[in-house]
mmCIF file with all atom_site columns, C-alpha atoms in Angstrom:
data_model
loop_
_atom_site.group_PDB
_atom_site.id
_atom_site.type_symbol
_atom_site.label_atom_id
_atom_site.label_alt_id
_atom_site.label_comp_id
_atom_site.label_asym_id
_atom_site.label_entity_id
_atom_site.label_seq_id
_atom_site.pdbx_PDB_ins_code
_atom_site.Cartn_x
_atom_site.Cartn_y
_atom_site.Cartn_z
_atom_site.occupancy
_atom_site.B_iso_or_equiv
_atom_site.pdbx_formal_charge
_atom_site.auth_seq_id
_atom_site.auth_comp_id
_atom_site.auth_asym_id
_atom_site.auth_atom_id
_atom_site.pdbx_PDB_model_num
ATOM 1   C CA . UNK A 1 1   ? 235.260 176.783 129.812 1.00 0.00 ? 1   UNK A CA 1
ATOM 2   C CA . UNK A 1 2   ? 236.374 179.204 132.746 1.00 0.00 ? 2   UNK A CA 1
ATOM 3   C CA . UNK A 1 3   ? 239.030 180.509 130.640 1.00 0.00 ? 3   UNK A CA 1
ATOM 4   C CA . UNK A 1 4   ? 237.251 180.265 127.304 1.00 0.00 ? 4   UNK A CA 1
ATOM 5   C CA . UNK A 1 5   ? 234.271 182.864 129.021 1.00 0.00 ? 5   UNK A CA 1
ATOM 6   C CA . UNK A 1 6   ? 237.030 184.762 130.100 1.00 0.00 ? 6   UNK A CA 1
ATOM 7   C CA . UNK A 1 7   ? 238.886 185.323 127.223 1.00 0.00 ? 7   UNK A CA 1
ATOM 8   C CA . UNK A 1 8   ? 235.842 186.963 125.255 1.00 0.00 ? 8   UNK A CA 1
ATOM 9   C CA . UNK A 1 9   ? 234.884 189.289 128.052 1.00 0.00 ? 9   UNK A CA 1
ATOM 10  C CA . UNK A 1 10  ? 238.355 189.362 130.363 1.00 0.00 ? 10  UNK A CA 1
ATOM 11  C CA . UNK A 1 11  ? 240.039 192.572 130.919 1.00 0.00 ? 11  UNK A CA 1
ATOM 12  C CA . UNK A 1 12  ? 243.731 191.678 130.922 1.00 0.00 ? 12  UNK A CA 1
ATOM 13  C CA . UNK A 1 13  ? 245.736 188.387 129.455 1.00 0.00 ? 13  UNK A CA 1
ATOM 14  C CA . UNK A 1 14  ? 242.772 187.993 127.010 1.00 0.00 ? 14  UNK A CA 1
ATOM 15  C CA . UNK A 1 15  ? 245.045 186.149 124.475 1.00 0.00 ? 15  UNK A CA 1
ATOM 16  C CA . UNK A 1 16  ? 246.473 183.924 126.837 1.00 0.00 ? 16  UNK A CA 1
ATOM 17  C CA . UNK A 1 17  ? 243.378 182.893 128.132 1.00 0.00 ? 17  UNK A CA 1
ATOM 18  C CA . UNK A 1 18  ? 242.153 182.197 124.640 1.00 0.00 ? 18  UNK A CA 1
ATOM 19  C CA . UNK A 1 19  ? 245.428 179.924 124.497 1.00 0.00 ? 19  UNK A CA 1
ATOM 20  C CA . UNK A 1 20  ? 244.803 177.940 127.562 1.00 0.00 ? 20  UNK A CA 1
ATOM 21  C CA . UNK A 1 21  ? 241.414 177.216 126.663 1.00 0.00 ? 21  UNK A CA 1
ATOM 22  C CA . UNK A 1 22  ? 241.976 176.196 123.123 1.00 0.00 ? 22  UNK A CA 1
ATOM 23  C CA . UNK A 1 23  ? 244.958 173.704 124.187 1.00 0.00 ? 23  UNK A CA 1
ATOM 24  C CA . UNK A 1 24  ? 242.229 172.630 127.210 1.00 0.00 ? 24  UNK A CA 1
ATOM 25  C CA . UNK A 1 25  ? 239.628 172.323 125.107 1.00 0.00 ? 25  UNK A CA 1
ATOM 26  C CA . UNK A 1 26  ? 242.355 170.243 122.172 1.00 0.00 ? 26  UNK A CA 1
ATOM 27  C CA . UNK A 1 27  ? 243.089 168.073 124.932 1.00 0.00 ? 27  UNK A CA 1
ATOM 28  C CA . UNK A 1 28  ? 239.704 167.222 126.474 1.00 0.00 ? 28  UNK A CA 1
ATOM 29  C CA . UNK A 1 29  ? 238.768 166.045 122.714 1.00 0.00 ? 29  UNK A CA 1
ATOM 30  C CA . UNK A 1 30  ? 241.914 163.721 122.156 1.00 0.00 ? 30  UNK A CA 1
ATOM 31  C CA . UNK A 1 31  ? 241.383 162.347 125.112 1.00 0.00 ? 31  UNK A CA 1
ATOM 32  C CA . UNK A 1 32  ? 237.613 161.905 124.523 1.00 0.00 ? 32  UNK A CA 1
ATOM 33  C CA . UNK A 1 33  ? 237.921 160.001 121.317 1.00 0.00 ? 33  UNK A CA 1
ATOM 34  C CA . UNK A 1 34  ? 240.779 157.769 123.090 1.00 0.00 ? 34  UNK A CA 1
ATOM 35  C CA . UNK A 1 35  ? 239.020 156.790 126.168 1.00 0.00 ? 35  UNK A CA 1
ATOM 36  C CA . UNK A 1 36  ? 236.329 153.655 126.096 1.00 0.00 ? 36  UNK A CA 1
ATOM 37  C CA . UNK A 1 37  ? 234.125 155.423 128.261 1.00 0.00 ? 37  UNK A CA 1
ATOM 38  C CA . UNK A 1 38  ? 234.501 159.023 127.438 1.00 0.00 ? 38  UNK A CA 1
ATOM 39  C CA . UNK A 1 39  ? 232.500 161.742 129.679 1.00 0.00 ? 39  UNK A CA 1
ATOM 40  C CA . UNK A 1 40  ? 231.452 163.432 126.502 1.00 0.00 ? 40  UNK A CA 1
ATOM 41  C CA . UNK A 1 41  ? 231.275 160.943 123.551 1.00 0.00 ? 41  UNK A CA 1
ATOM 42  C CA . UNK A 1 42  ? 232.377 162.892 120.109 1.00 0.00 ? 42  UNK A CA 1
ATOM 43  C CA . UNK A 1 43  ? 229.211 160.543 118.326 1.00 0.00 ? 43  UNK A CA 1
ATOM 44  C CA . UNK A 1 44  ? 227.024 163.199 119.987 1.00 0.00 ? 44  UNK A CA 1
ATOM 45  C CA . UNK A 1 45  ? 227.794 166.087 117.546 1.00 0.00 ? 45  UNK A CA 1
ATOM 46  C CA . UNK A 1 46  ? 227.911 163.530 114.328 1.00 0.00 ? 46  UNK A CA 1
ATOM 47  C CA . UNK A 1 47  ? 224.046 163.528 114.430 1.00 0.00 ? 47  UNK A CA 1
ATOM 48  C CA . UNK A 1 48  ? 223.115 166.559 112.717 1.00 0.00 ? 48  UNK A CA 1
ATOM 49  C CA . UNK A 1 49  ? 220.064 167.528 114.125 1.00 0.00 ? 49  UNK A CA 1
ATOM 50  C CA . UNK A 1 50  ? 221.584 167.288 117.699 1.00 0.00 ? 50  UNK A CA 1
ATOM 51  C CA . UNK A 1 51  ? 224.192 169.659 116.145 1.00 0.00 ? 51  UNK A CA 1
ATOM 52  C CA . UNK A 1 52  ? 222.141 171.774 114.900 1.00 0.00 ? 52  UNK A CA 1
ATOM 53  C CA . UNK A 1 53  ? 220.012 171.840 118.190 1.00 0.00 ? 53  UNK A CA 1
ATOM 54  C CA . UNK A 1 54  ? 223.449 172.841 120.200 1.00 0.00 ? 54  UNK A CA 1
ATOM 55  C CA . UNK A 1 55  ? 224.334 175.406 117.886 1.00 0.00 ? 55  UNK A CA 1
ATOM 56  C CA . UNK A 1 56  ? 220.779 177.094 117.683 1.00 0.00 ? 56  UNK A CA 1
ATOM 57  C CA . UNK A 1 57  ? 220.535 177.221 121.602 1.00 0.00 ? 57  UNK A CA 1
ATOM 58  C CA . UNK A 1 58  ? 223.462 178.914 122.068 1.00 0.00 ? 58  UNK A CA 1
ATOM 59  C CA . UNK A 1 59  ? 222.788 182.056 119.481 1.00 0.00 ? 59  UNK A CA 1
ATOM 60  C CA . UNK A 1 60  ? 218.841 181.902 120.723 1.00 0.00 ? 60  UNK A CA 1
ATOM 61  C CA . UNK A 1 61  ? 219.575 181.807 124.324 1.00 0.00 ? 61  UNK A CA 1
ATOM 62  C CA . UNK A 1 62  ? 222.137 184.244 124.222 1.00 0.00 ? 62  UNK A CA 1
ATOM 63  C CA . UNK A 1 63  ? 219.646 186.767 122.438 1.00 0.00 ? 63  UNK A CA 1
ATOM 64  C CA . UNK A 1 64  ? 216.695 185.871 124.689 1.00 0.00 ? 64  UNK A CA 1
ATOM 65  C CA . UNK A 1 65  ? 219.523 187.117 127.860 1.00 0.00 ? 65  UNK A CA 1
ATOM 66  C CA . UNK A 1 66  ? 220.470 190.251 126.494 1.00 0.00 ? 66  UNK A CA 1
ATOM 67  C CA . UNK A 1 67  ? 216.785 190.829 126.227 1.00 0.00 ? 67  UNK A CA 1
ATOM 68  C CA . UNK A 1 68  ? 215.837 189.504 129.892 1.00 0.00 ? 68  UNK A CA 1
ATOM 69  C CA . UNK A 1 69  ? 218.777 191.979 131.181 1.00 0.00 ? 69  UNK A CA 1
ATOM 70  C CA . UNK A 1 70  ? 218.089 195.048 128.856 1.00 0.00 ? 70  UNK A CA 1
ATOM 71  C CA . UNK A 1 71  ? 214.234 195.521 128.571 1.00 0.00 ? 71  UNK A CA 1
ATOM 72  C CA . UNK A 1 72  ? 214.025 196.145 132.482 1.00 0.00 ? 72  UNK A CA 1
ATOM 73  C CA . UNK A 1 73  ? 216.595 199.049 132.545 1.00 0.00 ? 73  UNK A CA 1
ATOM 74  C CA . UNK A 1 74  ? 214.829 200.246 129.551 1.00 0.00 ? 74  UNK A CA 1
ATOM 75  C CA . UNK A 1 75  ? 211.147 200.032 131.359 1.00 0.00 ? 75  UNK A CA 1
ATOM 76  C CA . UNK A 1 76  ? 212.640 201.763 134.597 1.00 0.00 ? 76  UNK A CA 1
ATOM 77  C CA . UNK A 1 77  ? 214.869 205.119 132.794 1.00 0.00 ? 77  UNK A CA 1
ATOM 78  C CA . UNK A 1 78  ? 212.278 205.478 129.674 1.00 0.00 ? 78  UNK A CA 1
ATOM 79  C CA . UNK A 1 79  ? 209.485 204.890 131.330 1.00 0.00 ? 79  UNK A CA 1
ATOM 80  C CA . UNK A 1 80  ? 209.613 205.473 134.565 1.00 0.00 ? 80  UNK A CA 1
ATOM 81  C CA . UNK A 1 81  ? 208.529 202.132 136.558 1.00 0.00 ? 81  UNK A CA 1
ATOM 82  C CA . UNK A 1 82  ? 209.384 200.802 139.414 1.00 0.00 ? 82  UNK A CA 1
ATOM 83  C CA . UNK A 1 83  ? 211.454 197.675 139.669 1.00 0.00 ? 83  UNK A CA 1
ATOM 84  C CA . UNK A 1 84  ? 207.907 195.595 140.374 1.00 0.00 ? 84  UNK A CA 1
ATOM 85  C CA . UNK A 1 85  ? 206.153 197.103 137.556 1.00 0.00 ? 85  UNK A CA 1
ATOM 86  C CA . UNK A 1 86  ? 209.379 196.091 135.684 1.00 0.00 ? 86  UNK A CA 1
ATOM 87  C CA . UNK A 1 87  ? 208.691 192.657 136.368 1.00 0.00 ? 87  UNK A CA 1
ATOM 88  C CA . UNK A 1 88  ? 204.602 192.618 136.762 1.00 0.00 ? 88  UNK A CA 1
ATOM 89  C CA . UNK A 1 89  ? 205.573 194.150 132.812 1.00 0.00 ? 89  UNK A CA 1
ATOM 90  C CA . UNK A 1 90  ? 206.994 190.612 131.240 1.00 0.00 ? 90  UNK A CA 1
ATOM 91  C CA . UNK A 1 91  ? 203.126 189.453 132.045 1.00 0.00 ? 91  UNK A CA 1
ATOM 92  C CA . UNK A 1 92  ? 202.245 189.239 128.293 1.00 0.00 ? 92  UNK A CA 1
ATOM 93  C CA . UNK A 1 93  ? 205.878 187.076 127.662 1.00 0.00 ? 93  UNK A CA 1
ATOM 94  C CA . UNK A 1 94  ? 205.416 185.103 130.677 1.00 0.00 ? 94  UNK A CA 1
ATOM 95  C CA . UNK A 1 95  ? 201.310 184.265 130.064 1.00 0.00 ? 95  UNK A CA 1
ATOM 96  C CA . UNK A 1 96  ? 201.788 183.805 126.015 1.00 0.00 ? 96  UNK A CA 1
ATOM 97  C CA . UNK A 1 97  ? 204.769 181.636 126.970 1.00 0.00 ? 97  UNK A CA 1
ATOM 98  C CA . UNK A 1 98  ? 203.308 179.443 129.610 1.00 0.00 ? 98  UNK A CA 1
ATOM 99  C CA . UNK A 1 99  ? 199.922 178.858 127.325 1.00 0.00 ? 99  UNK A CA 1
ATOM 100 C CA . UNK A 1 100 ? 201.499 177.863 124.167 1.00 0.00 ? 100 UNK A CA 1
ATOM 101 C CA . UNK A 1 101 ? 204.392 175.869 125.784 1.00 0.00 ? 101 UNK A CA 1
ATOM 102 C CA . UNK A 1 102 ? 201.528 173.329 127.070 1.00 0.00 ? 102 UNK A CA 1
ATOM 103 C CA . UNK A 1 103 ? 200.240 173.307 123.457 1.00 0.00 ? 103 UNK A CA 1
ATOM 104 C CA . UNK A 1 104 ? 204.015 172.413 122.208 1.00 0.00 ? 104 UNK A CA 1
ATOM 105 C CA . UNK A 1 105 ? 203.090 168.295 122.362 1.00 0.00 ? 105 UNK A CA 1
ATOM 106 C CA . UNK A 1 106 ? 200.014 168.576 120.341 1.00 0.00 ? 106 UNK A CA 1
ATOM 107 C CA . UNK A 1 107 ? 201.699 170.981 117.648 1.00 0.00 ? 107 UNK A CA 1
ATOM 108 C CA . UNK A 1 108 ? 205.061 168.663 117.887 1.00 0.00 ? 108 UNK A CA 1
ATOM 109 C CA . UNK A 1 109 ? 202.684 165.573 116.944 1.00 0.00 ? 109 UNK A CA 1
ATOM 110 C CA . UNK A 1 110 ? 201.311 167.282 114.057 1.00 0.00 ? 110 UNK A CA 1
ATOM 111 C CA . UNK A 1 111 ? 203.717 169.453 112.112 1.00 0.00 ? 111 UNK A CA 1
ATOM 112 C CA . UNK A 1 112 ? 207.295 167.789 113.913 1.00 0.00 ? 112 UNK A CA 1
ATOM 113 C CA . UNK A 1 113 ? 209.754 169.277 115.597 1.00 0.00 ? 113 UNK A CA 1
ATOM 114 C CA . UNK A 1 114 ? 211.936 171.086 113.255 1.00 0.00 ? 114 UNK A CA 1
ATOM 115 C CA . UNK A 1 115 ? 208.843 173.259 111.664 1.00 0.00 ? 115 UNK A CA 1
ATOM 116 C CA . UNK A 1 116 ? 207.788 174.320 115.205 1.00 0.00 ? 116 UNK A CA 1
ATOM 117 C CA . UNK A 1 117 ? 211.471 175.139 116.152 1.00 0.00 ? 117 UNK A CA 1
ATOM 118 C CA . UNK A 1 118 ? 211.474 177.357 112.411 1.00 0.00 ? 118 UNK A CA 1
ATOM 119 C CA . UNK A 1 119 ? 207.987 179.177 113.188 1.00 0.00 ? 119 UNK A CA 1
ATOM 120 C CA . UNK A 1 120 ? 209.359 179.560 116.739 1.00 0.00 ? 120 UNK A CA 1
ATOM 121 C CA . UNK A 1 121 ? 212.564 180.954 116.416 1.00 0.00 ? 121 UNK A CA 1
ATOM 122 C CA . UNK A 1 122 ? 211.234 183.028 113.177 1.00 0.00 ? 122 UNK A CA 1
ATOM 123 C CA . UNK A 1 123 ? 208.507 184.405 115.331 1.00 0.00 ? 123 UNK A CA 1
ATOM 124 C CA . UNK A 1 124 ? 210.543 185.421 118.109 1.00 0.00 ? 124 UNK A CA 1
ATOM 125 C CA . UNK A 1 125 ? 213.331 187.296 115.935 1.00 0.00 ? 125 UNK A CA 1
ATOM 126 C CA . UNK A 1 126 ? 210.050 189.413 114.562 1.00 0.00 ? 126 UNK A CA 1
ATOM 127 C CA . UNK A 1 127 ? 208.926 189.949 118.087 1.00 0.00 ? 127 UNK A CA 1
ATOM 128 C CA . UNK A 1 128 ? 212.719 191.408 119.444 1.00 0.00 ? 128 UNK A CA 1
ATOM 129 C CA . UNK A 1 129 ? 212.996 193.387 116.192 1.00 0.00 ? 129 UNK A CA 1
ATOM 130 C CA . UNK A 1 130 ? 209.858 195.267 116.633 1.00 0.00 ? 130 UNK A CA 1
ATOM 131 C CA . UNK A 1 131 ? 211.207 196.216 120.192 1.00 0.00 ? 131 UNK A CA 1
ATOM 132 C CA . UNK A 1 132 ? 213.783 197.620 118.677 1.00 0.00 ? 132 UNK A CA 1
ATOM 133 C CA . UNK A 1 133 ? 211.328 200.135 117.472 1.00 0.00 ? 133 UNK A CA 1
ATOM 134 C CA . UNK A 1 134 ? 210.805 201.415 121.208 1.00 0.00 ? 134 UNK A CA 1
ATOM 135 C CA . UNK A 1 135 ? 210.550 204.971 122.161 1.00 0.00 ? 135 UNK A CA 1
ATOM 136 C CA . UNK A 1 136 ? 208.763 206.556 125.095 1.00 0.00 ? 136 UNK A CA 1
ATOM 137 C CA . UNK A 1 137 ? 206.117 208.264 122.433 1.00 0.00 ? 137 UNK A CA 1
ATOM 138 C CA . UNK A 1 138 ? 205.085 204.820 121.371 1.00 0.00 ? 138 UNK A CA 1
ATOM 139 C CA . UNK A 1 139 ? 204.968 203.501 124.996 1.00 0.00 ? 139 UNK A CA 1
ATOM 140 C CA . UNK A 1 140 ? 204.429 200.346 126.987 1.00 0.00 ? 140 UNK A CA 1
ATOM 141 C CA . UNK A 1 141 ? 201.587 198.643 125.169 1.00 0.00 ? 141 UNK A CA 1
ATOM 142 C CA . UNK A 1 142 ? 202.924 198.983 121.724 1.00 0.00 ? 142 UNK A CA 1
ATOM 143 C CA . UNK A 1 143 ? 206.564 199.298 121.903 1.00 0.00 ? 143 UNK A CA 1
ATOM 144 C CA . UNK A 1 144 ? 207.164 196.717 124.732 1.00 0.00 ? 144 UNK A CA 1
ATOM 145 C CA . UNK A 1 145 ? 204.226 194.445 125.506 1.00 0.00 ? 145 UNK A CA 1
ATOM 146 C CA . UNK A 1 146 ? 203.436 193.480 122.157 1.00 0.00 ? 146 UNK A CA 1
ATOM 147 C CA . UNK A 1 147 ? 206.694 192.366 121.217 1.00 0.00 ? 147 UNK A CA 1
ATOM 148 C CA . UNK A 1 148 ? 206.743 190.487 123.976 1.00 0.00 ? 148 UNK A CA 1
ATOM 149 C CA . UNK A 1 149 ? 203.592 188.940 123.022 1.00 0.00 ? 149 UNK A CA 1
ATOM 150 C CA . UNK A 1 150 ? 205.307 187.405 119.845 1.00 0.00 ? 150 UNK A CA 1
ATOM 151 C CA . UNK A 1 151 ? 207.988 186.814 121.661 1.00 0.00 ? 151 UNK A CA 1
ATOM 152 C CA . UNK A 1 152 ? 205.831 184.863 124.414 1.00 0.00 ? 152 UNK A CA 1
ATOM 153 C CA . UNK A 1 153 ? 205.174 182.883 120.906 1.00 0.00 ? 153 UNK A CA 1
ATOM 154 C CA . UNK A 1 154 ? 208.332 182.096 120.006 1.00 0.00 ? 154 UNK A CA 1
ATOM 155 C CA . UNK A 1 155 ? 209.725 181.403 123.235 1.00 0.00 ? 155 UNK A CA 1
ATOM 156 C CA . UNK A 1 156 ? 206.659 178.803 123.761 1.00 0.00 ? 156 UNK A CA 1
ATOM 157 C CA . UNK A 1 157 ? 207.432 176.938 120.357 1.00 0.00 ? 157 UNK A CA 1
ATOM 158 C CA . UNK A 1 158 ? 211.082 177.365 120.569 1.00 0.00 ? 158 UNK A CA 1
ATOM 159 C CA . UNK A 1 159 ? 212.509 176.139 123.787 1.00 0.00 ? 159 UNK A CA 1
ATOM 160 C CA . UNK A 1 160 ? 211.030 172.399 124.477 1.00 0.00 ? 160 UNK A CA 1
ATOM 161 C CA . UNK A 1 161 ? 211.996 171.708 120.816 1.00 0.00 ? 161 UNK A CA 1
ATOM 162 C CA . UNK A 1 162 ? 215.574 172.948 121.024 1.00 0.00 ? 162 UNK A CA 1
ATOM 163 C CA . UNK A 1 163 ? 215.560 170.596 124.070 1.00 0.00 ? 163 UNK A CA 1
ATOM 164 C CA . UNK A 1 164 ? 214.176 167.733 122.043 1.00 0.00 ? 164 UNK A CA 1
ATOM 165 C CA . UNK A 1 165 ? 216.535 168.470 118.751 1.00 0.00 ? 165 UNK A CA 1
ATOM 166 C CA . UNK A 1 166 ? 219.591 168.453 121.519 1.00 0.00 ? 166 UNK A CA 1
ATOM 167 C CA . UNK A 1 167 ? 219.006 164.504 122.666 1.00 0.00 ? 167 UNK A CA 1
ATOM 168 C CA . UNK A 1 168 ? 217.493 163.723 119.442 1.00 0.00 ? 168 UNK A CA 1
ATOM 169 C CA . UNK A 1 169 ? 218.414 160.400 118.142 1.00 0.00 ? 169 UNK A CA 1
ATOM 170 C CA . UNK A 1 170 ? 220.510 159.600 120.868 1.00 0.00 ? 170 UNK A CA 1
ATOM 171 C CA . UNK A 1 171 ? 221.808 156.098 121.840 1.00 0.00 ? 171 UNK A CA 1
ATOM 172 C CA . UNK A 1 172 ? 219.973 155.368 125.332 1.00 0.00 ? 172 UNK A CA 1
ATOM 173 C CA . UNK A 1 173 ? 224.090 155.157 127.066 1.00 0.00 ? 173 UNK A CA 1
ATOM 174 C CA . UNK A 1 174 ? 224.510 158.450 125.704 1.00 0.00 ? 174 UNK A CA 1
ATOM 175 C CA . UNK A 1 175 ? 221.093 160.218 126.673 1.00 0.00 ? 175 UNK A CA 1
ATOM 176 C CA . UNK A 1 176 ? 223.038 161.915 129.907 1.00 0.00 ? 176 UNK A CA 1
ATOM 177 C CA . UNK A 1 177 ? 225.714 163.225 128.067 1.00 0.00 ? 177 UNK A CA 1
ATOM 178 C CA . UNK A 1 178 ? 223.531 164.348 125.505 1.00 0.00 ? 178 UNK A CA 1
ATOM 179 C CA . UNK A 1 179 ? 221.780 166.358 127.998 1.00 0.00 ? 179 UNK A CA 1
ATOM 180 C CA . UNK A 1 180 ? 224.717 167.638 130.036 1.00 0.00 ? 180 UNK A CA 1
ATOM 181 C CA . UNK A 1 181 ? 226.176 169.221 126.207 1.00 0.00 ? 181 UNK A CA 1
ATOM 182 C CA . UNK A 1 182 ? 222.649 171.007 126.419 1.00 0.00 ? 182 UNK A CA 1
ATOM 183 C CA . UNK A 1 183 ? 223.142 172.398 129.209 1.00 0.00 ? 183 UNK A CA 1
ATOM 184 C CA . UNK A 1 184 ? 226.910 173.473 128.971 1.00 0.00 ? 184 UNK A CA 1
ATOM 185 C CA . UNK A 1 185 ? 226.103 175.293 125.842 1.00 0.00 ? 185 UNK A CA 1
ATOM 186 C CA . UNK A 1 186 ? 223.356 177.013 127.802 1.00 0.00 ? 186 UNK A CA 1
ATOM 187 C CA . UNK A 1 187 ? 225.988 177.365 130.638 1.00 0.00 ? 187 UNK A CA 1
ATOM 188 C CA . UNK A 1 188 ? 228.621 178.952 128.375 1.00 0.00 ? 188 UNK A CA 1
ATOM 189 C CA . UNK A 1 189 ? 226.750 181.558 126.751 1.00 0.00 ? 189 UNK A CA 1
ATOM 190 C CA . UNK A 1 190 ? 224.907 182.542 129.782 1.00 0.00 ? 190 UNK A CA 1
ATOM 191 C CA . UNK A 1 191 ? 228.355 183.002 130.940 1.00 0.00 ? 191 UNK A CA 1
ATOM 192 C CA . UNK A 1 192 ? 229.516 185.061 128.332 1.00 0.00 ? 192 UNK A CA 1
ATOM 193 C CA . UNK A 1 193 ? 226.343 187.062 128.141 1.00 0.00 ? 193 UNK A CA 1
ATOM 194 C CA . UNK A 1 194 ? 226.262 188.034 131.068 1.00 0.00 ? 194 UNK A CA 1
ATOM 195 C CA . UNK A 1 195 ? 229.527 188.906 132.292 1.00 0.00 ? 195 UNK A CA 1
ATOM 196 C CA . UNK A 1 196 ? 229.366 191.335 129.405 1.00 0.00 ? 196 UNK A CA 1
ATOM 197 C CA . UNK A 1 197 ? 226.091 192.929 130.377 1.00 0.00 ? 197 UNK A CA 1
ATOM 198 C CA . UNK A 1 198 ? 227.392 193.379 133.649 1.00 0.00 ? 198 UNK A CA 1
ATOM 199 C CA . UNK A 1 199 ? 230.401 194.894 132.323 1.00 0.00 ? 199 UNK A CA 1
ATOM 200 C CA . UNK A 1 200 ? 228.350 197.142 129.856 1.00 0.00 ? 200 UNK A CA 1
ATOM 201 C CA . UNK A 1 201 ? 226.015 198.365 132.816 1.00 0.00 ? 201 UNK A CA 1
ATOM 202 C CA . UNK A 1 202 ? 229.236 199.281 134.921 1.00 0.00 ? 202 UNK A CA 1
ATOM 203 C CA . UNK A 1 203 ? 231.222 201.341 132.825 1.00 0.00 ? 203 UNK A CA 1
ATOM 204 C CA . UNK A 1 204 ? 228.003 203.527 132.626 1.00 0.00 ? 204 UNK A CA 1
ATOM 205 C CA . UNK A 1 205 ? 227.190 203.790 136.345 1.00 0.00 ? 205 UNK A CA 1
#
């Protein structure tokens, strides 16, 4: 994984990175499907909700980082705030978030998971494209907070059901390894994200 995170955001020996963690990542899988009691078991990604759960996570999560990273720096040199009112800004995300994330259950029971995770993730790709719309004549309330109000929304319907769809169906021997995959995809892309924010915000200092 080292080398794989590495070889999308590496400097020098890119390739060979990419080489080393391909033939790693061959050889972890052969010997996976050989072994009786494999660490990851390859039945985890034959399930295609659970599939679909690891794949969605990764491009969501990744999105939902460059956002976390970028929408401070733009608060602070468009706006002028401080770094608290920076944070004290995510308010409507973090509020909007935390009340319809305890409402997640209820809405689960009724409508199922994969219809909240659609609404969700539909809801927050409206909310990050109408930041995109920023500038310091619309200001704060419209151009940030109100996003993130939608946002808030998706985040709230999106995140305990990608969760869910990532251990969905899963044998009870296999319910830790289900969850570890879940996290390594998080893992990896927070990797990759962020070593390339960091390397963005460098090259401009």
């Amino acid at each position: 994984m080292t080398a794989l995170v590495y070889s999308l955001v590496g400097q020098q020996g890119r390739l060979l990175a990419l080489l080393v963690a391909v033939v790693a990542i061959a050889a972890f899988i052969w010997q996976e499907a050989r072994t009786k009691q494999p660490m990851m078991p390859l039945r985890l990604f034959a399930d295609r909700e659970r599939l679909g759960g690891y794949i969605a996570r990764f491009f969501y999560l990744g999105a939902m980082l460059s956002m976390w990273f970028l929408t401070p720096q733009i608060m602070q040199t468009h706006l002028g705030f401080t770094p608290l009112q920076a944070g004290i800004g995510f308010f409507p995300l973090t509020v909007v978030n935390f009340i319809v994330a305890l409402q997640v259950s209820k809405l689960t029971t009724r409508f199922g998971n994969t219809k909240l995770l659609i609404v969700g993730i539909a809801t927050t790709a409206i909310g990050m494209g109408a930041l995109g719309f920023f500038s310091e004549q619309v200001g704060y309330a419209l151009g940030i907070a109100v996003p993130m109000i939608l946002m808030g929304i998706g985040q709230g319907l999106t995140l305990s059901p990608l969760t869910v769809a990532g251990v969905a169906n899963t044998l009870p021997a296999d319910a830790g390894a289900a969850s570890g995959v879940v996290n390594m995809v998080l893992g990896v892309q927070s990797g990759c994200r962020l070593s390339w924010l960091l390397q963005r915000l460098l090259k401009t200092v």
